[in-house]
Amino acid sequence: MKKKFLQFALIAFVLFAQNNFAQELYMPRNIKKAYENGTRSKDGKPGANYWQNRGKYNMEISVDPKTKLVSGTETIIYENNSKDTLKNLVIRFVNNLHKPSSPRGGEVSNDFLSDGLTITSLKIENEVYKEDARNWGTVGNVKLQKKILPHSKTTIDIQWNYPLSKESGREGQIDETTFFVAYSYPRVSVFDDYNGWDRLAHTDRQEFYNDFNDYVFSVKAPKNYVVYATGDLLNPDEVLQPEFASRLKKSYTTDEILHIANEQEMKSGIVTKQYDWNVWKFEAKNISDVCFGLSDHYLWDASSVVVDKKTNRRASVQAAYNVKGTDFVNSVKNNQYALDWFSNNWPGVPYPFSKMTAFQGFADMEYPMMCNDSQTDDPVFAQLVQDHEVAHTYFPFYMGINETRYAFMDEGWATTFEYLIGTAEHGKEAADKFYQEFRVKNYIRDRSAEQDQPIITMSTQVSGAGYGNNSYGKASLSYLALKDMLGDELFKKALHFYMDTWNGKHPIPWDYFNSFNTATGKNLNWFFNNWFFTNNYIDIAVKGLSADKKIITVENIGGFAIPFDVIITYADKSTVTLHQTPAIWEKNQKTAKIVLKSTKKIEKIELDGGIFMDATPENNILYVK
């Protein structure tokens, strides 16, 4: 009786320990404070006290192709939904990156440099401010004359201008009469629940963190210039000649790819209304940014695709490109496929916006409803690049990721979706090969310490290849490893819980971890700790075969909890593949035992991680004597 009691007591203690002493993940003090304050919750949801600020932006922007000057008049109604009284207003202007005094990750040419932002007028609640933006970097601070009280609004009026850089990067001059105008307006920087004002300077390596705002904006451009932008074009009949407005409207309701304006039509000056200047009006709501491109000679294609089969909602798919831009001839067709595939497969969330435009430029860069991509002269690679940029729709534009600090939260997902759609487009073998060559090989073959920094490391604190690997390849591998371990059905359930919960909000890594724990009903902290908080890398080895030939021992030298195949070749030359999910490493992350059922004589044992490339593949084979 006593023995049975002790057995029951031991079992009860083990169950209690599993539930109450599960591994805790490291959390910085400011993040802990957010959870303590109830703005975030351990169940993966926003806390009862969660809040975020937002703005309503009304902007009139003009572009002068002769002077290459962008100027604007802007009114922002800014909502302080926090419990804090704001004594300062932090204004972000990313294009000040072009100022010689701004910090950058590397050298630039003189053509990249400019004078940056000039503010000609600034009023806050009708109080005049004499702010000299010449002293600003990418972030400027305005000390308020009237504080912004909790749960109140303030009105900001700004008039400004800046020159388009001659050397185009993510924005600037594409050619003499083609421009991509992004990050073109002063915005209120993010004020959040775990860092307060986002004052991190922007560099050319880091990406973005923005509030979800409502935008009504206009772009004034000379006649014969077509403007392509985030948001819905509100006045096609005011800026386009009737035939071209009709073609554009037709494209919104058909799968047919229409040539809205061809080379000859653009050259002939018959596409736009022939006023000296046309004012193109757009609107986009609850979105993290807007941008636009314009050209007087780009070809213009358009169609649409059903992105929500339950409601039959369509999204417009457009492309704007140079006559020599052969990569873009199939952009509309490819992006029709991409929007449909992403909506119905991975992530399996209907494309949330009304439009996607591929614009030929130089950056290979994503924006809400737009991508600025370069000519590659490789149609397969060009499609993959656009797949990646379109995938960013979900991370960070549907989910308000803080890319500046945690780039792996969006680049890792976009890389994962790029791989998954690539498998559908070109087959698994081709997708695996590209993923290994482009996303993994350089990382796993570079043995410098930079490569093995924990993924959780703030993106501003790693550089070069270390930044790239943490943000793209390693993060993507973690998501794919988790997908392998959970299986597609449970993984998608958890992904949808996370996305539904944090759509339009500002998740941080711990919200992702907690969301997946809740949705799966599993404590996955051992896995998250393994992938995100360690200096692990990918390296497994066959350590041995037991004397009775029934147990294979696999050593995890690098430490990452990866999936892998055990391929056994028997003496009769037959083979069997035993797939191991990352769950094999849960109890012991250094050594795994694989029990064999067959009694056939073994000739060779081989480990194959597939896209999880091994640092030392030579010890992945054991020949059995």
PDB file of C-alpha atoms in Angstrom, residues 314-583:
ATOM      1  CA  ARG A 314     -11.366  41.023 -55.231  1.00  0.00           C
ATOM      2  CA  ALA A 315      -8.033  42.802 -55.010  1.00  0.00           C
ATOM      3  CA  SER A 316      -6.587  44.863 -57.836  1.00  0.00           C
ATOM      4  CA  VAL A 317      -3.255  43.625 -59.206  1.00  0.00           C
ATOM      5  CA  GLN A 318      -1.180  46.169 -61.139  1.00  0.00           C
ATOM      6  CA  ALA A 319       2.286  46.596 -62.611  1.00  0.00           C
ATOM      7  CA  ALA A 320       4.225  49.659 -63.754  1.00  0.00           C
ATOM      8  CA  TYR A 321       7.471  49.125 -65.626  1.00  0.00           C
ATOM      9  CA  ASN A 322       9.928  50.264 -68.255  1.00  0.00           C
ATOM     10  CA  VAL A 323       9.603  48.856 -71.762  1.00  0.00           C
ATOM     11  CA  LYS A 324      12.901  47.032 -71.099  1.00  0.00           C
ATOM     12  CA  GLY A 325      11.616  45.610 -67.817  1.00  0.00           C
ATOM     13  CA  THR A 326      11.162  42.053 -69.033  1.00  0.00           C
ATOM     14  CA  ASP A 327      10.836  40.771 -65.464  1.00  0.00           C
ATOM     15  CA  PHE A 328       7.597  42.725 -65.116  1.00  0.00           C
ATOM     16  CA  VAL A 329       5.769  41.503 -68.222  1.00  0.00           C
ATOM     17  CA  ASN A 330       4.367  38.669 -66.107  1.00  0.00           C
ATOM     18  CA  SER A 331       4.062  40.599 -62.835  1.00  0.00           C
ATOM     19  CA  VAL A 332       0.293  40.824 -62.897  1.00  0.00           C
ATOM     20  CA  LYS A 333      -0.091  37.125 -63.721  1.00  0.00           C
ATOM     21  CA  ASN A 334       2.426  36.109 -61.058  1.00  0.00           C
ATOM     22  CA  ASN A 335       0.909  38.336 -58.395  1.00  0.00           C
ATOM     23  CA  GLN A 336      -2.591  37.135 -59.183  1.00  0.00           C
ATOM     24  CA  TYR A 337      -1.260  33.684 -58.352  1.00  0.00           C
ATOM     25  CA  ALA A 338       0.575  34.927 -55.263  1.00  0.00           C
ATOM     26  CA  LEU A 339      -2.418  36.754 -53.776  1.00  0.00           C
ATOM     27  CA  ASP A 340      -4.637  33.736 -54.391  1.00  0.00           C
ATOM     28  CA  TRP A 341      -2.077  31.273 -52.997  1.00  0.00           C
ATOM     29  CA  PHE A 342      -1.241  33.265 -49.884  1.00  0.00           C
ATOM     30  CA  SER A 343      -4.959  33.831 -49.228  1.00  0.00           C
ATOM     31  CA  ASN A 344      -5.866  30.156 -49.437  1.00  0.00           C
ATOM     32  CA  ASN A 345      -2.733  28.220 -48.423  1.00  0.00           C
ATOM     33  CA  TRP A 346      -0.046  29.852 -46.281  1.00  0.00           C
ATOM     34  CA  PRO A 347      -0.730  31.810 -44.244  1.00  0.00           C
ATOM     35  CA  GLY A 348      -4.268  31.040 -45.421  1.00  0.00           C
ATOM     36  CA  VAL A 349      -5.587  34.488 -44.484  1.00  0.00           C
ATOM     37  CA  PRO A 350      -7.411  36.440 -47.231  1.00  0.00           C
ATOM     38  CA  TYR A 351      -5.209  39.194 -48.647  1.00  0.00           C
ATOM     39  CA  PRO A 352      -6.325  42.107 -46.452  1.00  0.00           C
ATOM     40  CA  PHE A 353      -5.909  45.059 -48.804  1.00  0.00           C
ATOM     41  CA  SER A 354      -7.583  46.291 -51.973  1.00  0.00           C
ATOM     42  CA  LYS A 355      -4.552  46.410 -54.251  1.00  0.00           C
ATOM     43  CA  MET A 356      -1.006  45.246 -54.981  1.00  0.00           C
ATOM     44  CA  THR A 357       1.215  47.119 -57.441  1.00  0.00           C
ATOM     45  CA  ALA A 358       4.621  45.957 -58.655  1.00  0.00           C
ATOM     46  CA  PHE A 359       6.734  48.996 -59.568  1.00  0.00           C
ATOM     47  CA  GLN A 360      10.051  48.632 -61.361  1.00  0.00           C
ATOM     48  CA  GLY A 361      12.793  50.304 -59.355  1.00  0.00           C
ATOM     49  CA  PHE A 362      15.946  49.231 -57.542  1.00  0.00           C
ATOM     50  CA  ALA A 363      15.231  48.246 -53.972  1.00  0.00           C
ATOM     51  CA  ASP A 364      13.516  44.835 -53.874  1.00  0.00           C
ATOM     52  CA  MET A 365      11.511  46.337 -51.055  1.00  0.00           C
ATOM     53  CA  GLU A 366       8.002  45.921 -49.698  1.00  0.00           C
ATOM     54  CA  TYR A 367       5.466  48.621 -48.899  1.00  0.00           C
ATOM     55  CA  PRO A 368       1.767  48.440 -48.068  1.00  0.00           C
ATOM     56  CA  MET A 369       0.033  47.513 -51.337  1.00  0.00           C
ATOM     57  CA  MET A 370       3.226  48.067 -53.344  1.00  0.00           C
ATOM     58  CA  CYS A 371       6.641  46.583 -54.018  1.00  0.00           C
ATOM     59  CA  ASN A 372       9.631  48.342 -55.540  1.00  0.00           C
ATOM     60  CA  ASP A 373      11.592  45.642 -57.362  1.00  0.00           C
ATOM     61  CA  SER A 374      14.619  45.607 -59.618  1.00  0.00           C
ATOM     62  CA  GLN A 375      15.105  44.061 -63.039  1.00  0.00           C
ATOM     63  CA  THR A 376      16.957  40.742 -62.588  1.00  0.00           C
ATOM     64  CA  ASP A 377      16.863  39.268 -66.126  1.00  0.00           C
ATOM     65  CA  ASP A 378      15.881  35.980 -64.466  1.00  0.00           C
ATOM     66  CA  PRO A 379      12.099  35.409 -64.595  1.00  0.00           C
ATOM     67  CA  VAL A 380      12.152  32.644 -61.965  1.00  0.00           C
ATOM     68  CA  PHE A 381      14.170  34.714 -59.497  1.00  0.00           C
ATOM     69  CA  ALA A 382      12.070  37.790 -60.279  1.00  0.00           C
ATOM     70  CA  GLN A 383       8.918  35.879 -59.365  1.00  0.00           C
ATOM     71  CA  LEU A 384      10.464  34.700 -56.118  1.00  0.00           C
ATOM     72  CA  VAL A 385      11.506  38.249 -55.182  1.00  0.00           C
ATOM     73  CA  GLN A 386       7.986  39.525 -55.759  1.00  0.00           C
ATOM     74  CA  ASP A 387       6.566  36.560 -53.826  1.00  0.00           C
ATOM     75  CA  HIS A 388       8.739  37.591 -50.884  1.00  0.00           C
ATOM     76  CA  GLU A 389       7.694  41.242 -51.017  1.00  0.00           C
ATOM     77  CA  VAL A 390       4.001  40.397 -51.402  1.00  0.00           C
ATOM     78  CA  ALA A 391       4.297  37.985 -48.456  1.00  0.00           C
ATOM     79  CA  HIS A 392       5.304  40.970 -46.330  1.00  0.00           C
ATOM     80  CA  THR A 393       1.683  42.085 -46.618  1.00  0.00           C
ATOM     81  CA  TYR A 394       1.017  39.885 -43.595  1.00  0.00           C
ATOM     82  CA  PHE A 395       4.199  40.667 -41.679  1.00  0.00           C
ATOM     83  CA  PRO A 396       4.623  43.616 -40.960  1.00  0.00           C
ATOM     84  CA  PHE A 397       1.609  45.305 -42.637  1.00  0.00           C
ATOM     85  CA  TYR A 398      -1.233  43.131 -41.324  1.00  0.00           C
ATOM     86  CA  MET A 399       0.642  42.557 -38.077  1.00  0.00           C
ATOM     87  CA  GLY A 400       2.303  45.729 -36.793  1.00  0.00           C
ATOM     88  CA  ILE A 401       5.728  44.214 -36.177  1.00  0.00           C
ATOM     89  CA  ASN A 402       8.517  46.325 -34.728  1.00  0.00           C
ATOM     90  CA  GLU A 403      10.935  45.512 -37.540  1.00  0.00           C
ATOM     91  CA  THR A 404      13.577  47.880 -36.233  1.00  0.00           C
ATOM     92  CA  ARG A 405      14.108  45.807 -33.090  1.00  0.00           C
ATOM     93  CA  TYR A 406      12.836  42.383 -34.151  1.00  0.00           C
ATOM     94  CA  ALA A 407      13.341  41.942 -37.891  1.00  0.00           C
ATOM     95  CA  PHE A 408      13.021  38.159 -37.580  1.00  0.00           C
ATOM     96  CA  MET A 409       9.328  38.643 -36.769  1.00  0.00           C
ATOM     97  CA  ASP A 410       8.616  39.692 -40.359  1.00  0.00           C
ATOM     98  CA  GLU A 411      11.575  38.733 -42.551  1.00  0.00           C
ATOM     99  CA  GLY A 412      11.560  35.199 -41.154  1.00  0.00           C
ATOM    100  CA  TRP A 413       7.884  34.756 -42.002  1.00  0.00           C
ATOM    101  CA  ALA A 414       8.224  36.301 -45.471  1.00  0.00           C
ATOM    102  CA  THR A 415      11.149  33.944 -46.158  1.00  0.00           C
ATOM    103  CA  THR A 416       9.035  31.006 -44.972  1.00  0.00           C
ATOM    104  CA  PHE A 417       6.089  31.942 -47.198  1.00  0.00           C
ATOM    105  CA  GLU A 418       8.525  32.540 -50.074  1.00  0.00           C
ATOM    106  CA  TYR A 419       9.749  28.952 -49.667  1.00  0.00           C
ATOM    107  CA  LEU A 420       6.268  27.477 -49.374  1.00  0.00           C
ATOM    108  CA  ILE A 421       4.860  29.254 -52.415  1.00  0.00           C
ATOM    109  CA  GLY A 422       8.071  28.455 -54.305  1.00  0.00           C
ATOM    110  CA  THR A 423       7.387  24.785 -53.652  1.00  0.00           C
ATOM    111  CA  ALA A 424       3.940  25.171 -55.199  1.00  0.00           C
ATOM    112  CA  GLU A 425       5.302  27.122 -58.182  1.00  0.00           C
ATOM    113  CA  HIS A 426       8.452  25.182 -59.035  1.00  0.00           C
ATOM    114  CA  GLY A 427       8.311  21.916 -57.093  1.00  0.00           C
ATOM    115  CA  LYS A 428       9.950  20.885 -53.835  1.00  0.00           C
ATOM    116  CA  GLU A 429      13.331  19.996 -55.319  1.00  0.00           C
ATOM    117  CA  ALA A 430      13.783  23.412 -56.939  1.00  0.00           C
ATOM    118  CA  ALA A 431      12.440  25.264 -53.893  1.00  0.00           C
ATOM    119  CA  ASP A 432      14.731  23.314 -51.552  1.00  0.00           C
ATOM    120  CA  LYS A 433      17.741  24.013 -53.734  1.00  0.00           C
ATOM    121  CA  PHE A 434      17.051  27.730 -53.919  1.00  0.00           C
ATOM    122  CA  TYR A 435      16.358  27.976 -50.184  1.00  0.00           C
ATOM    123  CA  GLN A 436      19.601  26.201 -49.351  1.00  0.00           C
ATOM    124  CA  GLU A 437      21.676  28.227 -51.788  1.00  0.00           C
ATOM    125  CA  PHE A 438      20.123  31.604 -51.040  1.00  0.00           C
ATOM    126  CA  ARG A 439      19.044  31.398 -47.393  1.00  0.00           C
ATOM    127  CA  VAL A 440      21.157  28.803 -45.551  1.00  0.00           C
ATOM    128  CA  LYS A 441      24.476  27.927 -47.176  1.00  0.00           C
ATOM    129  CA  ASN A 442      26.404  31.108 -46.378  1.00  0.00           C
ATOM    130  CA  TYR A 443      25.146  31.047 -42.800  1.00  0.00           C
ATOM    131  CA  ILE A 444      26.043  27.471 -41.999  1.00  0.00           C
ATOM    132  CA  ARG A 445      29.434  27.579 -43.712  1.00  0.00           C
ATOM    133  CA  ASP A 446      30.533  30.782 -41.976  1.00  0.00           C
ATOM    134  CA  ARG A 447      31.878  29.733 -38.580  1.00  0.00           C
ATOM    135  CA  SER A 448      32.442  33.213 -37.181  1.00  0.00           C
ATOM    136  CA  ALA A 449      30.828  34.108 -33.875  1.00  0.00           C
ATOM    137  CA  GLU A 450      28.549  36.656 -35.569  1.00  0.00           C
ATOM    138  CA  GLN A 451      26.567  33.850 -37.171  1.00  0.00           C
ATOM    139  CA  ASP A 452      25.519  32.227 -33.915  1.00  0.00           C
ATOM    140  CA  GLN A 453      24.143  35.191 -32.007  1.00  0.00           C
ATOM    141  CA  PRO A 454      20.728  34.363 -30.514  1.00  0.00           C
ATOM    142  CA  ILE A 455      17.874  35.257 -32.846  1.00  0.00           C
ATOM    143  CA  ILE A 456      16.219  37.228 -30.017  1.00  0.00           C
ATOM    144  CA  THR A 457      19.145  39.673 -30.139  1.00  0.00           C
ATOM    145  CA  MET A 458      17.804  43.097 -31.076  1.00  0.00           C
ATOM    146  CA  SER A 459      18.252  43.653 -34.796  1.00  0.00           C
ATOM    147  CA  THR A 460      20.030  46.935 -34.091  1.00  0.00           C
ATOM    148  CA  GLN A 461      22.732  45.022 -32.201  1.00  0.00           C
ATOM    149  CA  VAL A 462      23.869  42.661 -34.959  1.00  0.00           C
ATOM    150  CA  SER A 463      25.413  43.647 -38.247  1.00  0.00           C
ATOM    151  CA  GLY A 464      26.261  42.345 -41.668  1.00  0.00           C
ATOM    152  CA  ALA A 465      25.672  38.664 -42.204  1.00  0.00           C
ATOM    153  CA  GLY A 466      24.704  38.261 -38.553  1.00  0.00           C
ATOM    154  CA  TYR A 467      21.737  40.563 -39.100  1.00  0.00           C
ATOM    155  CA  GLY A 468      20.793  38.836 -42.341  1.00  0.00           C
ATOM    156  CA  ASN A 469      20.967  35.314 -40.948  1.00  0.00           C
ATOM    157  CA  ASN A 470      19.060  36.083 -37.757  1.00  0.00           C
ATOM    158  CA  SER A 471      16.359  37.997 -39.620  1.00  0.00           C
ATOM    159  CA  TYR A 472      15.889  35.706 -42.617  1.00  0.00           C
ATOM    160  CA  GLY A 473      17.364  32.203 -42.688  1.00  0.00           C
ATOM    161  CA  LYS A 474      17.587  31.178 -39.042  1.00  0.00           C
ATOM    162  CA  ALA A 475      14.209  32.661 -38.151  1.00  0.00           C
ATOM    163  CA  SER A 476      12.577  30.984 -41.145  1.00  0.00           C
ATOM    164  CA  LEU A 477      14.132  27.645 -40.231  1.00  0.00           C
ATOM    165  CA  SER A 478      12.659  27.963 -36.731  1.00  0.00           C
ATOM    166  CA  TYR A 479       9.163  28.477 -38.153  1.00  0.00           C
ATOM    167  CA  LEU A 480       9.567  25.558 -40.561  1.00  0.00           C
ATOM    168  CA  ALA A 481      10.907  23.333 -37.766  1.00  0.00           C
ATOM    169  CA  LEU A 482       7.877  24.186 -35.642  1.00  0.00           C
ATOM    170  CA  LYS A 483       5.572  23.455 -38.595  1.00  0.00           C
ATOM    171  CA  ASP A 484       7.231  20.060 -38.981  1.00  0.00           C
ATOM    172  CA  MET A 485       6.850  19.271 -35.292  1.00  0.00           C
ATOM    173  CA  LEU A 486       3.232  20.381 -34.890  1.00  0.00           C
ATOM    174  CA  GLY A 487       1.958  19.221 -38.255  1.00  0.00           C
ATOM    175  CA  ASP A 488       0.239  21.495 -40.749  1.00  0.00           C
ATOM    176  CA  GLU A 489      -3.202  21.479 -39.127  1.00  0.00           C
ATOM    177  CA  LEU A 490      -2.121  22.446 -35.616  1.00  0.00           C
ATOM    178  CA  PHE A 491       0.551  24.832 -36.881  1.00  0.00           C
ATOM    179  CA  LYS A 492      -1.988  26.688 -39.025  1.00  0.00           C
ATOM    180  CA  LYS A 493      -4.458  26.799 -36.130  1.00  0.00           C
ATOM    181  CA  ALA A 494      -1.801  28.447 -33.953  1.00  0.00           C
ATOM    182  CA  LEU A 495      -0.670  30.783 -36.716  1.00  0.00           C
ATOM    183  CA  HIS A 496      -4.244  31.951 -37.295  1.00  0.00           C
ATOM    184  CA  PHE A 497      -4.778  32.465 -33.563  1.00  0.00           C
ATOM    185  CA  TYR A 498      -1.670  34.625 -33.448  1.00  0.00           C
ATOM    186  CA  MET A 499      -2.609  36.576 -36.571  1.00  0.00           C
ATOM    187  CA  ASP A 500      -6.263  37.041 -35.644  1.00  0.00           C
ATOM    188  CA  THR A 501      -5.279  38.172 -32.155  1.00  0.00           C
ATOM    189  CA  TRP A 502      -2.609  40.683 -33.210  1.00  0.00           C
ATOM    190  CA  ASN A 503      -3.871  41.919 -36.591  1.00  0.00           C
ATOM    191  CA  GLY A 504      -3.673  45.713 -36.557  1.00  0.00           C
ATOM    192  CA  LYS A 505      -1.714  45.741 -33.300  1.00  0.00           C
ATOM    193  CA  HIS A 506       1.934  45.660 -32.198  1.00  0.00           C
ATOM    194  CA  PRO A 507       3.040  42.119 -31.240  1.00  0.00           C
ATOM    195  CA  ILE A 508       6.492  41.450 -29.830  1.00  0.00           C
ATOM    196  CA  PRO A 509       8.302  38.080 -29.775  1.00  0.00           C
ATOM    197  CA  TRP A 510       6.837  37.023 -26.413  1.00  0.00           C
ATOM    198  CA  ASP A 511       3.334  37.547 -27.813  1.00  0.00           C
ATOM    199  CA  TYR A 512       4.194  35.130 -30.590  1.00  0.00           C
ATOM    200  CA  PHE A 513       5.567  32.568 -28.135  1.00  0.00           C
ATOM    201  CA  ASN A 514       2.564  32.858 -25.814  1.00  0.00           C
ATOM    202  CA  SER A 515       0.054  32.791 -28.670  1.00  0.00           C
ATOM    203  CA  PHE A 516       1.421  29.511 -29.973  1.00  0.00           C
ATOM    204  CA  ASN A 517       1.506  27.998 -26.480  1.00  0.00           C
ATOM    205  CA  THR A 518      -2.152  28.896 -25.961  1.00  0.00           C
ATOM    206  CA  ALA A 519      -3.395  27.869 -29.391  1.00  0.00           C
ATOM    207  CA  THR A 520      -1.636  24.500 -29.401  1.00  0.00           C
ATOM    208  CA  GLY A 521      -2.378  23.691 -25.773  1.00  0.00           C
ATOM    209  CA  LYS A 522       1.306  22.816 -25.421  1.00  0.00           C
ATOM    210  CA  ASN A 523       4.148  24.437 -23.555  1.00  0.00           C
ATOM    211  CA  LEU A 524       6.574  25.072 -26.387  1.00  0.00           C
ATOM    212  CA  ASN A 525       8.972  27.172 -24.341  1.00  0.00           C
ATOM    213  CA  TRP A 526      11.665  24.498 -24.595  1.00  0.00           C
ATOM    214  CA  PHE A 527      11.497  24.873 -28.385  1.00  0.00           C
ATOM    215  CA  PHE A 528      11.413  28.678 -28.359  1.00  0.00           C
ATOM    216  CA  ASN A 529      14.308  28.796 -25.916  1.00  0.00           C
ATOM    217  CA  ASN A 530      16.277  26.378 -28.100  1.00  0.00           C
ATOM    218  CA  TRP A 531      15.809  28.411 -31.282  1.00  0.00           C
ATOM    219  CA  PHE A 532      15.621  32.028 -30.120  1.00  0.00           C
ATOM    220  CA  PHE A 533      17.675  32.368 -26.927  1.00  0.00           C
ATOM    221  CA  THR A 534      20.789  30.276 -27.561  1.00  0.00           C
ATOM    222  CA  ASN A 535      23.970  30.327 -29.599  1.00  0.00           C
ATOM    223  CA  ASN A 536      22.987  27.068 -31.266  1.00  0.00           C
ATOM    224  CA  TYR A 537      23.622  26.184 -34.886  1.00  0.00           C
ATOM    225  CA  ILE A 538      22.825  23.190 -37.114  1.00  0.00           C
ATOM    226  CA  ASP A 539      25.093  20.173 -36.756  1.00  0.00           C
ATOM    227  CA  ILE A 540      24.009  16.607 -36.024  1.00  0.00           C
ATOM    228  CA  ALA A 541      26.009  13.380 -36.281  1.00  0.00           C
ATOM    229  CA  VAL A 542      25.537   9.621 -36.161  1.00  0.00           C
ATOM    230  CA  LYS A 543      27.215   8.731 -32.891  1.00  0.00           C
ATOM    231  CA  GLY A 544      26.758   4.997 -33.066  1.00  0.00           C
ATOM    232  CA  LEU A 545      24.669   1.851 -33.396  1.00  0.00           C
ATOM    233  CA  SER A 546      24.043  -0.381 -30.409  1.00  0.00           C
ATOM    234  CA  ALA A 547      25.654  -3.824 -30.250  1.00  0.00           C
ATOM    235  CA  ASP A 548      22.310  -5.484 -30.953  1.00  0.00           C
ATOM    236  CA  LYS A 549      21.810  -3.206 -33.987  1.00  0.00           C
ATOM    237  CA  LYS A 550      18.477  -1.937 -32.631  1.00  0.00           C
ATOM    238  CA  ILE A 551      19.232   1.583 -31.394  1.00  0.00           C
ATOM    239  CA  ILE A 552      20.797   4.444 -33.356  1.00  0.00           C
ATOM    240  CA  THR A 553      22.293   7.267 -31.295  1.00  0.00           C
ATOM    241  CA  VAL A 554      22.275  10.728 -32.871  1.00  0.00           C
ATOM    242  CA  GLU A 555      24.288  13.543 -31.344  1.00  0.00           C
ATOM    243  CA  ASN A 556      23.144  17.161 -31.615  1.00  0.00           C
ATOM    244  CA  ILE A 557      26.493  18.939 -31.753  1.00  0.00           C
ATOM    245  CA  GLY A 558      25.104  22.313 -32.877  1.00  0.00           C
ATOM    246  CA  GLY A 559      22.124  22.226 -30.572  1.00  0.00           C
ATOM    247  CA  PHE A 560      19.200  23.403 -32.708  1.00  0.00           C
ATOM    248  CA  ALA A 561      16.073  21.252 -32.459  1.00  0.00           C
ATOM    249  CA  ILE A 562      15.784  20.374 -36.129  1.00  0.00           C
ATOM    250  CA  PRO A 563      13.802  17.758 -38.027  1.00  0.00           C
ATOM    251  CA  PHE A 564      15.806  15.202 -39.985  1.00  0.00           C
ATOM    252  CA  ASP A 565      15.513  11.932 -41.854  1.00  0.00           C
ATOM    253  CA  VAL A 566      17.323   8.749 -40.926  1.00  0.00           C
ATOM    254  CA  ILE A 567      17.947   6.851 -44.167  1.00  0.00           C
ATOM    255  CA  ILE A 568      18.849   3.209 -43.606  1.00  0.00           C
ATOM    256  CA  THR A 569      20.335   1.135 -46.391  1.00  0.00           C
ATOM    257  CA  TYR A 570      20.134  -2.599 -45.805  1.00  0.00           C
ATOM    258  CA  ALA A 571      22.485  -5.297 -47.066  1.00  0.00           C
ATOM    259  CA  ASP A 572      19.939  -6.230 -49.753  1.00  0.00           C
ATOM    260  CA  LYS A 573      20.180  -2.592 -51.019  1.00  0.00           C
ATOM    261  CA  SER A 574      16.638  -1.755 -49.963  1.00  0.00           C
ATOM    262  CA  THR A 575      16.183   1.494 -48.034  1.00  0.00           C
ATOM    263  CA  VAL A 576      13.818   2.968 -45.486  1.00  0.00           C
ATOM    264  CA  THR A 577      13.469   6.586 -44.400  1.00  0.00           C
ATOM    265  CA  LEU A 578      12.512   7.348 -40.805  1.00  0.00           C
ATOM    266  CA  HIS A 579      11.465  10.968 -40.349  1.00  0.00           C
ATOM    267  CA  GLN A 580      12.228  12.576 -36.993  1.00  0.00           C
ATOM    268  CA  THR A 581      10.436  15.776 -35.980  1.00  0.00           C
ATOM    269  CA  PRO A 582      12.076  18.305 -33.640  1.00  0.00           C
ATOM    270  CA  ALA A 583      10.081  16.711 -30.815  1.00  0.00           C
TER     271      ALA A 583
END
